[in-house]
Amino acid sequence: MLLENQTAIVTGGSRGIGRAICVALAKEGANVVTCYAHGAKAAEETVSQCKEYGVQALAVQADIAKTEEVDHLFEEALKVTGSLEILVNNAGITKDGLLVRMTDEQFDQVIDTNLKGTFYCMRVASKHMMKKRYGRIVTVSSIVGLNGNAGQVNYAASKAGVIGMTKSLAKELGSRNVTVNAVAPGFITTDMTNALPDTVREQMAKEIPLARLGQPEDVAHAVAFLVSDAASYITGHVLNVDGGMAM
Ligand code: NAP
């Protein structure tokens, strides 16, 4: 039990990678608080999967693109044990389209959720972790934030921005014993990628040296490592979890 007596906030834990992260942290003994935008029932399923490991778990409806809802999420989370050791910024969306046809709304929605939402959560968490002189923050970026992708200028900008914020905050909080790292998943099988046309999925699969699509658990294992004591001398790092796709 690497994370016993710790409390983690994982944004967007109602499904996909977020759910797998919640369950992986619960398996290591962490209490888990997650949030969701719309999927209340799915989030409750995540909560019950976490509770199977004997930890406390809670799901809160909170749109991370709204700073007051992020404040509410942290208030609810702090009621669980009164402390916060881990933040995983996982919630994210796509609104794909070629740049010439991309609307202001498509661009803003993705930046507001993926980049500003991460900023709001990191700002609140940092205050608690600085006081405690302990913390583990992991952001979920993407290899698209490293390499770019046609049809995803908004998403790529948000995920590249997340990497810049991660490294900057790692420098700000290092002396307080708070590590800040990112994972950059490649092509992981979730609702987000299931929405892509088969031709795109097939093409992407051909570009993966490990010759398989990733599973949410592949990312969750990397996050569980980064928040553990085993990673206590790692900060400002971007860990690709992509089967070698972005080499
Ligand atoms: P997903 O299956 O679409 O799940 C997204 C999760 O985020 C859901 O729990 C959703 O909640 C939540 N969410 C979305 N907008 C939110 C908001 N404004 N406030 C609170 N929660 C919100 O996505 P996924 O594939 O698991 O992706 C998780 C993260 O990994 C994202 O940041 C994504 O960009 C990143 N990523 C994914 C891949 C991939 O291949 N799948 C690759 C690289 C990076 P509701 O269900 O309630 O809407």
Coordinates of C-alpha atoms and ligand atoms in Angstrom, one line a residue:
M1 CA 0.0 0.0 0.0
L2 CA 2.2 2.8 -1.3
L3 CA -0.4 5.6 -0.8
E4 CA -2.0 4.7 2.5
N5 CA -3.6 7.6 4.4
Q6 CA -3.2 10.0 1.5
T7 CA -6.0 11.8 -0.3
A8 CA -6.1 12.3 -4.0
I9 CA -8.2 14.5 -6.3
V10 CA -8.5 13.1 -9.8
T11 CA -10.4 15.2 -12.2
G12 CA -12.6 13.6 -14.8
G13 CA -12.8 10.2 -13.1
S14 CA -16.2 9.1 -14.4
R15 CA -14.7 7.0 -17.3
G16 CA -11.7 6.3 -19.4
I17 CA -8.2 7.1 -18.2
G18 CA -9.6 9.1 -15.2
R19 CA -11.5 6.1 -13.8
A20 CA -8.4 3.8 -14.2
I21 CA -6.3 6.4 -12.3
C22 CA -8.9 6.6 -9.5
V23 CA -8.9 2.8 -9.1
A24 CA -5.1 2.5 -9.4
L25 CA -4.6 5.0 -6.6
A26 CA -7.3 3.4 -4.4
K27 CA -5.6 0.0 -4.9
E28 CA -2.5 1.6 -3.3
G29 CA -4.6 2.8 -0.4
A30 CA -5.3 6.4 -1.3
N31 CA -8.7 8.0 -0.6
V32 CA -10.0 9.3 -3.9
V33 CA -12.1 12.3 -4.7
T34 CA -13.1 12.7 -8.3
C35 CA -15.2 15.1 -10.4
Y36 CA -17.2 14.9 -13.5
A37 CA -19.1 17.2 -15.8
H38 CA -22.2 15.2 -16.7
G39 CA -21.7 11.5 -16.0
A40 CA -23.0 11.2 -12.4
K41 CA -24.0 7.6 -12.7
A42 CA -20.6 6.6 -14.2
A43 CA -18.8 8.6 -11.6
E44 CA -20.7 6.7 -8.9
E45 CA -19.5 3.4 -10.5
T46 CA -15.9 4.7 -10.2
V47 CA -16.6 5.5 -6.5
S48 CA -17.8 2.0 -5.8
Q49 CA -14.8 0.4 -7.6
C50 CA -12.5 2.5 -5.4
K51 CA -14.4 1.6 -2.2
E52 CA -13.7 -2.1 -3.0
Y53 CA -10.2 -1.4 -1.8
G54 CA -11.4 -0.2 1.6
V55 CA -10.7 3.5 1.0
Q56 CA -12.9 6.5 1.2
A57 CA -14.2 7.7 -2.2
L58 CA -16.4 10.6 -3.4
A59 CA -17.6 12.0 -6.7
V60 CA -18.4 15.7 -7.0
Q61 CA -20.1 17.4 -10.0
A62 CA -17.7 20.2 -10.9
D63 CA -17.0 21.8 -14.3
I64 CA -13.2 22.4 -14.1
A65 CA -13.5 25.2 -16.6
K66 CA -15.3 27.3 -13.9
T67 CA -13.0 28.5 -11.1
E68 CA -15.9 28.6 -8.5
E69 CA -16.8 24.9 -9.3
V70 CA -13.1 24.0 -8.8
D71 CA -13.2 25.7 -5.4
H72 CA -16.3 23.7 -4.5
L73 CA -14.5 20.4 -5.5
F74 CA -11.6 21.2 -3.3
E75 CA -13.9 22.1 -0.4
E76 CA -15.7 18.8 -0.7
A77 CA -12.4 16.9 -1.0
L78 CA -11.0 18.5 2.1
K79 CA -14.0 17.3 4.1
V80 CA -12.9 13.7 3.5
T81 CA -9.7 13.7 5.6
G82 CA -8.8 17.3 6.0
S83 CA -5.7 17.0 3.8
L84 CA -4.7 16.7 0.2
E85 CA -1.5 15.0 -0.9
I86 CA -2.2 14.2 -4.6
L87 CA -3.7 16.1 -7.5
V88 CA -4.1 14.4 -10.9
N89 CA -5.3 16.8 -13.6
N90 CA -6.9 14.4 -16.0
A91 CA -10.2 15.9 -17.2
G92 CA -10.0 16.9 -20.8
I93 CA -12.0 17.3 -24.0
T94 CA -11.5 17.5 -27.8
K95 CA -13.3 19.7 -30.3
D96 CA -11.5 18.7 -33.5
G97 CA -11.5 20.5 -36.9
L98 CA -9.0 22.0 -39.3
L99 CA -7.8 25.4 -38.3
V100 CA -9.4 27.2 -41.2
R101 CA -12.8 26.0 -40.2
M102 CA -12.3 26.1 -36.4
T103 CA -14.7 28.4 -34.6
D104 CA -13.8 30.6 -31.7
E105 CA -16.1 28.5 -29.5
Q106 CA -14.3 25.2 -30.5
F107 CA -10.9 26.8 -29.6
D108 CA -12.1 28.4 -26.4
Q109 CA -13.9 25.4 -25.0
V110 CA -10.8 23.2 -25.3
I111 CA -8.5 25.8 -23.8
D112 CA -11.0 26.6 -21.0
T113 CA -11.3 22.9 -19.9
N114 CA -7.8 21.5 -20.7
L115 CA -5.6 24.4 -19.9
K116 CA -7.5 26.8 -17.7
G117 CA -9.1 24.0 -15.8
T118 CA -5.7 22.5 -15.0
F119 CA -4.5 26.0 -13.9
Y120 CA -7.5 26.5 -11.5
C121 CA -6.9 23.0 -9.9
M122 CA -3.2 23.5 -9.6
R123 CA -3.6 26.9 -8.0
V124 CA -5.8 25.6 -5.2
A125 CA -3.8 22.5 -4.7
S126 CA -0.5 24.3 -4.6
K127 CA -1.7 26.5 -1.6
H128 CA -2.5 23.4 0.5
M129 CA 0.7 21.5 -0.6
M130 CA 3.0 24.4 0.1
K131 CA 1.7 24.7 3.6
K132 CA 2.0 21.0 4.1
R133 CA 5.5 20.9 2.5
Y134 CA 4.4 17.8 0.6
G135 CA 2.5 17.1 -2.6
R136 CA 2.4 15.2 -5.8
I137 CA 0.8 16.8 -8.9
V138 CA 0.5 15.0 -12.2
T139 CA -1.0 16.5 -15.3
V140 CA -2.3 14.5 -18.2
S141 CA -1.0 16.0 -21.4
S142 CA -0.7 14.2 -24.7
I143 CA 1.8 13.4 -27.3
V144 CA -0.2 15.8 -29.4
G145 CA 1.1 18.5 -27.1
L146 CA 4.6 17.4 -28.1
N147 CA 4.2 16.6 -31.8
G148 CA 1.1 18.5 -32.9
N149 CA -1.7 16.8 -35.0
A150 CA -3.7 18.0 -38.0
G151 CA -7.2 18.9 -36.9
Q152 CA -6.2 19.5 -33.3
V153 CA -4.6 23.0 -33.1
N154 CA -6.8 23.8 -30.1
Y155 CA -6.1 20.5 -28.3
A156 CA -2.4 20.6 -29.2
A157 CA -2.2 24.2 -27.8
S158 CA -3.9 23.2 -24.6
K159 CA -1.7 20.1 -24.1
A160 CA 1.5 21.9 -24.9
G161 CA 0.4 24.6 -22.5
V162 CA -0.1 22.0 -19.8
I163 CA 3.5 20.9 -20.2
G164 CA 4.8 24.4 -19.9
M165 CA 2.7 24.9 -16.8
T166 CA 3.9 21.6 -15.3
K167 CA 7.6 22.5 -15.7
S168 CA 7.0 26.1 -14.4
L169 CA 5.2 24.9 -11.3
A170 CA 7.8 22.2 -10.7
K171 CA 10.4 25.0 -10.5
E172 CA 8.1 27.1 -8.2
L173 CA 7.3 24.2 -5.8
G174 CA 10.4 22.1 -5.7
S175 CA 11.8 23.6 -2.6
R176 CA 8.5 22.8 -0.8
N177 CA 8.8 19.1 -1.5
V178 CA 6.0 19.2 -4.1
T179 CA 6.7 17.4 -7.3
V180 CA 4.9 18.3 -10.5
N181 CA 5.1 15.9 -13.5
A182 CA 3.2 15.2 -16.7
V183 CA 2.2 12.0 -18.5
A184 CA 1.8 12.2 -22.3
P185 CA -0.4 9.4 -23.4
G186 CA -0.4 8.3 -27.0
F187 CA -3.4 6.5 -28.4
I188 CA -5.5 5.0 -25.5
T189 CA -8.7 3.1 -26.0
T190 CA -11.4 5.3 -24.4
D191 CA -14.6 7.1 -25.5
M192 CA -12.4 10.0 -26.7
T193 CA -10.6 7.8 -29.2
N194 CA -13.6 5.6 -30.0
A195 CA -15.2 8.7 -31.4
L196 CA -12.5 8.9 -34.2
P197 CA -13.3 7.3 -37.6
D198 CA -12.0 3.8 -38.1
T199 CA -9.6 4.9 -40.8
V200 CA -7.9 7.3 -38.4
R201 CA -7.7 4.7 -35.6
E202 CA -6.2 2.1 -38.0
Q203 CA -3.6 4.6 -39.3
M204 CA -2.6 5.6 -35.7
A205 CA -2.3 2.0 -34.7
K206 CA 0.2 1.4 -37.5
E207 CA 2.5 4.1 -36.0
I208 CA 2.9 2.4 -32.6
P209 CA 6.1 0.4 -32.2
L210 CA 4.6 -1.8 -29.5
A211 CA 1.9 -2.7 -32.0
R212 CA -1.1 -2.2 -29.8
L213 CA -3.4 0.6 -28.7
G214 CA -2.9 1.7 -25.1
Q215 CA -5.3 0.9 -22.3
P216 CA -6.4 3.3 -19.6
E217 CA -4.5 1.2 -17.1
D218 CA -1.2 1.7 -18.9
V219 CA -1.5 5.5 -18.1
A220 CA -2.8 4.8 -14.6
H221 CA 0.2 2.7 -13.7
A222 CA 2.5 5.6 -14.8
V223 CA 0.5 8.1 -12.7
A224 CA 0.6 5.7 -9.7
F225 CA 4.4 5.6 -10.0
L226 CA 4.8 9.4 -10.3
V227 CA 2.7 10.1 -7.1
S228 CA 4.6 7.4 -5.1
D229 CA 7.7 7.7 -2.9
A230 CA 9.6 5.8 -5.6
A231 CA 9.4 9.0 -7.8
S232 CA 10.3 11.5 -5.0
Y233 CA 13.4 12.7 -7.0
I234 CA 11.5 13.2 -10.3
T235 CA 10.0 16.6 -11.0
G236 CA 9.2 18.6 -14.2
H237 CA 9.3 15.4 -16.2
V238 CA 7.1 14.4 -19.1
L239 CA 6.6 10.7 -19.2
N240 CA 5.3 9.4 -22.6
V241 CA 2.9 6.5 -22.2
D242 CA 2.5 5.8 -25.9
G243 CA 4.0 2.4 -26.9
G244 CA 6.8 4.3 -28.5
M245 CA 4.6 6.4 -30.8
A246 CA 6.3 9.8 -30.2
M247 CA 9.9 8.7 -30.6
Ligands
NAP1 P1 -12.9 10.6 -21.9 O1 -13.1 9.1 -21.9 O2 -13.6 11.5 -22.9 O3 -13.2 11.1 -20.4 C1 -13.1 12.5 -20.1 C2 -13.4 12.7 -18.6 O4 -13.2 14.1 -18.3 C3 -14.8 12.3 -18.2 O5 -14.8 11.8 -16.9 C4 -15.5 13.7 -18.3 O6 -16.6 13.8 -17.4 C5 -14.4 14.6 -17.7 N1 -14.6 16.0 -18.1 C6 -14.6 16.5 -19.4 N2 -14.8 17.8 -19.3 C7 -14.9 18.1 -18.0 C8 -15.1 19.3 -17.3 N3 -15.3 20.5 -17.9 N4 -15.2 19.3 -15.9 C9 -15.0 18.1 -15.3 N5 -14.8 16.9 -15.9 C10 -14.8 16.9 -17.2 O7 -11.3 11.0 -22.0 P2 -10.0 10.1 -21.8 O8 -9.6 9.5 -23.2 O9 -10.1 9.2 -20.7 O10 -8.9 11.2 -21.6 C11 -8.6 11.6 -20.3 C12 -7.4 12.6 -20.4 O11 -6.3 12.0 -21.1 C13 -7.8 13.9 -21.2 O12 -7.1 15.0 -20.6 C14 -7.2 13.6 -22.6 O13 -7.0 14.8 -23.3 C15 -6.0 12.8 -22.2 N6 -5.5 12.0 -23.3 C16 -6.2 11.0 -23.8 C17 -5.7 10.2 -24.8 C18 -6.5 9.1 -25.4 O14 -6.0 8.5 -26.4 N7 -7.7 8.7 -24.9 C19 -4.5 10.5 -25.4 C20 -3.7 11.5 -24.8 C21 -4.3 12.3 -23.8 P3 -18.1 13.5 -17.9 O15 -18.2 12.1 -18.3 O16 -19.0 13.8 -16.8 O17 -18.3 14.4 -19.1

